[in-house]
Short mmCIF file of C-alpha atoms in Angstrom, two decimals:
data_model
loop_
_atom_site.label_atom_id
_atom_site.label_comp_id
_atom_site.label_asym_id
_atom_site.label_seq_id
_atom_site.Cartn_x
_atom_site.Cartn_y
_atom_site.Cartn_z
CA ASP A 17 -0.29 0.28 -0.20
CA GLY A 18 0.93 3.33 -0.83
CA GLY A 19 1.54 6.23 1.98
CA ILE A 20 2.80 7.71 4.72
CA THR A 21 4.60 6.50 7.09
CA GLN A 22 5.48 8.09 10.35
CA SER A 23 7.47 6.96 13.58
CA PRO A 24 7.03 6.37 16.58
CA LYS A 25 3.31 7.31 17.46
CA TYR A 26 4.81 8.50 20.67
CA LEU A 27 7.54 10.09 21.98
CA PHE A 28 9.32 11.27 25.10
CA ARG A 29 12.32 13.51 25.65
CA LYS A 30 13.54 15.03 28.27
CA GLU A 31 14.41 19.12 28.56
CA GLY A 32 18.11 19.72 26.36
CA GLN A 33 17.84 16.87 23.77
CA ASN A 34 17.09 17.43 20.38
CA VAL A 35 14.92 14.39 18.77
CA THR A 36 13.84 13.87 15.28
CA LEU A 37 11.57 12.84 13.71
CA SER A 38 10.85 10.27 10.68
CA CYS A 39 8.82 10.53 7.47
CA GLU A 40 8.57 8.57 5.19
CA GLN A 41 6.31 8.06 1.97
CA ASN A 42 6.46 5.49 -1.35
CA LEU A 43 4.14 8.22 -3.26
CA ASN A 44 6.98 9.35 -5.40
CA HIS A 45 5.82 12.48 -4.41
CA ASP A 46 8.35 15.24 -4.89
CA ALA A 47 6.52 17.78 -2.10
CA MET A 48 6.72 16.32 1.49
CA TYR A 49 5.97 19.13 4.35
CA TRP A 50 6.15 19.59 8.07
CA TYR A 51 3.02 21.09 11.00
CA ARG A 52 2.50 21.44 14.11
CA GLN A 53 -0.26 21.28 15.99
CA ASP A 54 -0.80 22.58 19.21
CA PRO A 55 -4.59 21.38 21.45
CA GLY A 56 -7.09 23.16 20.11
CA GLN A 57 -5.64 24.32 16.93
CA GLY A 58 -5.05 24.25 13.51
CA LEU A 59 -1.97 23.19 11.77
CA ARG A 60 0.86 25.46 11.45
CA LEU A 61 3.60 25.08 8.20
CA ILE A 62 7.17 24.45 10.58
CA TYR A 63 9.43 23.34 6.94
CA TYR A 64 8.02 22.45 3.37
CA SER A 65 10.70 20.64 0.63
CA GLN A 66 8.99 20.83 -3.18
CA ILE A 67 12.71 18.24 -4.14
CA VAL A 68 15.14 16.62 -3.21
CA ASN A 69 17.78 18.57 -1.32
CA ASP A 70 15.83 21.94 -1.32
CA PHE A 71 14.43 22.92 1.42
CA GLN A 72 12.44 26.29 2.48
CA LYS A 73 11.05 27.55 5.99
CA GLY A 74 7.88 27.90 6.83
CA ASP A 75 5.32 30.21 9.15
CA ILE A 76 7.06 28.14 12.27
CA ALA A 77 11.07 27.22 11.83
CA GLU A 78 12.47 28.38 14.47
CA GLY A 79 14.14 25.28 16.58
CA TYR A 80 13.82 22.78 14.00
CA SER A 81 15.76 21.45 10.96
CA VAL A 82 15.03 19.52 8.54
CA SER A 83 16.79 17.26 5.93
CA ARG A 84 15.86 15.93 2.63
CA GLU A 85 18.86 13.60 0.88
CA LYS A 86 16.57 11.28 -0.50
CA LYS A 87 13.38 11.53 -1.80
CA GLU A 88 11.43 9.47 -0.02
CA SER A 89 12.81 10.71 3.59
CA PHE A 90 12.47 14.66 5.37
CA PRO A 91 13.20 13.54 8.36
CA LEU A 92 12.28 16.46 11.24
CA THR A 93 14.49 17.13 13.74
CA VAL A 94 13.14 19.62 17.22
CA THR A 95 16.35 21.02 19.02
CA SER A 96 16.68 22.29 22.29
CA ALA A 97 16.42 25.54 21.39
CA GLN A 98 12.05 24.92 20.02
CA LYS A 99 10.95 26.67 23.85
CA ASN A 100 7.92 24.25 23.91
CA PRO A 101 8.18 21.18 21.80
CA THR A 102 5.40 19.39 23.05
CA ALA A 103 2.82 18.72 20.31
CA PHE A 104 1.14 16.28 17.96
CA TYR A 105 3.60 16.63 14.46
CA LEU A 106 2.29 15.45 11.19
CA CYS A 107 3.77 14.90 7.70
CA ALA A 108 2.69 15.67 4.64
CA SER A 109 3.31 15.22 1.16
CA SER A 110 1.51 15.89 -2.57
CA ILE A 111 2.35 16.10 -6.18
CA SER A 112 4.95 19.06 -7.16
CA VAL A 113 2.70 20.00 -9.89
CA PRO A 114 -0.39 22.14 -9.27
CA SER A 115 -2.18 19.96 -6.29
CA TYR A 116 -4.94 19.94 -4.05
CA GLU A 117 -4.24 16.91 -2.69
CA GLN A 118 -2.46 16.10 0.39
CA TYR A 119 -1.63 13.11 2.02
CA PHE A 120 -1.09 13.25 5.74
CA GLY A 121 0.86 10.62 7.63
CA PRO A 122 -0.73 9.58 11.59
CA GLY A 123 1.10 11.84 13.46
CA THR A 124 3.74 12.00 16.34
CA ARG A 125 2.89 12.98 19.41
CA LEU A 126 5.88 14.25 21.31
CA THR A 127 5.61 15.03 25.20
CA VAL A 128 9.00 17.10 26.19
CA THR A 129 9.53 17.02 29.55
CA ASP B 8 -3.83 33.39 0.32
CA ALA B 9 -7.88 34.87 1.51
CA LYS B 10 -9.02 33.91 4.38
CA THR B 11 -11.90 31.85 5.59
CA THR B 12 -14.29 32.47 8.94
CA GLN B 13 -15.77 28.99 10.64
CA PRO B 14 -18.39 28.53 12.57
CA PRO B 15 -16.29 26.25 15.02
CA SER B 16 -18.79 23.33 15.82
CA MET B 17 -21.91 22.36 14.80
CA ASP B 18 -24.34 19.46 15.10
CA CYS B 19 -25.55 16.94 12.74
CA ALA B 20 -28.00 13.88 13.46
CA GLU B 21 -26.83 10.43 11.88
CA GLY B 22 -28.40 10.05 8.50
CA ARG B 23 -29.16 13.31 7.73
CA ALA B 24 -27.78 16.06 5.52
CA ALA B 25 -25.03 18.04 7.15
CA ASN B 26 -24.20 21.59 5.58
CA LEU B 27 -21.03 23.01 6.61
CA PRO B 28 -20.25 26.88 6.02
CA CYS B 29 -17.37 29.44 4.93
CA ASN B 30 -16.60 32.47 3.99
CA HIS B 31 -14.25 33.63 2.46
CA SER B 32 -15.09 37.30 0.89
CA THR B 33 -11.97 38.43 -0.25
CA ILE B 34 -10.99 35.20 -2.43
CA SER B 35 -9.40 36.53 -5.57
CA GLY B 36 -10.32 34.87 -8.64
CA ASN B 37 -7.33 32.17 -8.87
CA GLU B 38 -7.64 31.01 -5.84
CA TYR B 39 -9.12 27.30 -5.03
CA VAL B 40 -11.26 25.84 -1.83
CA TYR B 41 -10.33 23.17 -0.61
CA TRP B 42 -12.23 21.19 2.43
CA TYR B 43 -10.35 19.27 4.39
CA ARG B 44 -11.27 16.89 7.68
CA GLN B 45 -8.74 15.83 10.47
CA ILE B 46 -10.29 12.84 12.76
CA HIS B 47 -9.74 12.64 16.43
CA SER B 48 -5.52 12.13 16.48
CA GLN B 49 -5.58 11.39 13.34
CA GLY B 50 -4.22 13.22 10.40
CA PRO B 51 -5.80 15.24 7.64
CA GLN B 52 -7.88 13.95 4.90
CA TYR B 53 -7.95 15.37 1.86
CA ILE B 54 -12.34 15.89 1.09
CA ILE B 55 -12.47 17.85 -2.04
CA HIS B 56 -11.47 20.83 -3.71
CA GLY B 57 -13.65 23.77 -6.09
CA LEU B 58 -12.82 27.28 -8.10
CA LYS B 59 -16.03 28.26 -9.45
CA ASN B 60 -18.45 25.36 -9.90
CA ASN B 61 -20.74 23.53 -7.99
CA GLU B 62 -18.62 20.06 -7.58
CA THR B 63 -19.02 16.22 -5.77
CA ASN B 64 -17.02 13.30 -5.36
CA GLU B 65 -18.05 10.28 -3.51
CA MET B 66 -17.56 11.54 -0.41
CA ALA B 67 -19.68 14.81 -0.29
CA SER B 68 -20.59 17.83 -2.44
CA LEU B 69 -19.42 21.39 -2.74
CA ILE B 70 -21.45 24.28 -3.35
CA ILE B 71 -19.71 27.54 -4.58
CA THR B 72 -21.89 31.09 -4.41
CA GLU B 73 -22.58 32.76 -7.29
CA ASP B 74 -19.73 35.70 -6.06
CA ARG B 75 -16.99 33.03 -4.80
CA LYS B 76 -17.89 34.27 -1.62
CA SER B 77 -18.49 31.97 0.35
CA SER B 78 -19.03 27.94 0.24
CA THR B 79 -20.70 25.26 2.03
CA LEU B 80 -19.75 21.37 2.18
CA ILE B 81 -22.39 18.79 2.30
CA LEU B 82 -22.21 15.43 3.47
CA PRO B 83 -25.28 14.44 2.52
CA HIS B 84 -26.27 11.29 4.73
CA ALA B 85 -24.24 11.41 8.02
CA THR B 86 -22.64 9.08 10.34
CA LEU B 87 -20.71 8.64 13.86
CA ARG B 88 -17.61 8.51 11.25
CA ASP B 89 -18.14 11.32 9.96
CA THR B 90 -17.39 13.91 13.81
CA ALA B 91 -14.15 14.93 13.04
CA VAL B 92 -13.23 18.89 13.03
CA TYR B 93 -13.60 20.32 8.77
CA TYR B 94 -11.52 23.13 7.92
CA CYS B 95 -12.12 25.09 4.61
CA ILE B 96 -9.09 26.78 3.45
CA VAL B 97 -7.90 29.37 0.62
CA ARG B 98 -5.18 28.89 -1.97
CA VAL B 99 -3.65 29.23 -5.01
CA GLU B 100 -2.64 26.23 -7.21
CA GLN B 101 0.83 26.29 -8.38
CA THR B 102 3.50 24.40 -8.71
CA GLY B 103 5.51 23.12 -6.50
CA ALA B 104 4.85 22.66 -2.73
CA ASN B 105 1.51 23.81 -2.20
CA ASN B 106 0.81 25.17 1.63
CA LEU B 107 -1.95 25.54 3.17
CA PHE B 108 -3.10 27.09 5.87
CA PHE B 109 -5.35 25.08 8.19
CA GLY B 110 -7.18 27.14 11.00
CA THR B 111 -8.89 26.89 13.66
CA GLY B 112 -12.04 24.68 11.70
CA THR B 113 -15.58 23.41 12.03
CA ARG B 114 -16.01 20.54 14.84
CA LEU B 115 -19.18 18.46 13.85
CA THR B 116 -20.53 16.29 15.44
CA VAL B 117 -22.24 13.27 14.69
CA ILE B 118 -25.66 12.91 16.66
CA PRO B 119 -26.89 9.26 16.94
#
């Protein structure tokens, strides 16, 4: 089955530690995205990538970093510089031509204490 | 991108039609209207999109007013599994990454 996988579903870390969230897709999509969602809120864009080895900051990139070394993979690192890292993180992908549909993964719920 | 306004919550009886409104009075001519939904603790799911004409697919219908300043998503026979947050998004469709702004949406509760 084609789709997007994110692992793990739940992640716990101590404050001050960097943590990397995994996102893999086998849809052959060029574009990939990372969103953050806080309780009762909508989604906010962290980073996006249109093609391998290229990515741009979204609305709330501070304290996060990404890489796009392979088309299938777009890992997100939450660094210790992120002031409020506890959130639900969602990865998505889409085709690069004008597209109305983003495919989302199941999300990773990160808790930092 | 044009801003959208949606009611924060709505209820609908199971089996009845759910009509979810969205205002986008500042929409420009080349901006599409997209609808997504998010079931609790899952990733959002695309439902439907349109530019000017009304659209229908296996999940829903999208009615866009003639002046394009508002739209309505219609779930013709709501089921309990349709309980979710529904997002109305307005965006220019472009090549490359299409960044979608998800606001707080409408929380639809389908009641047995």
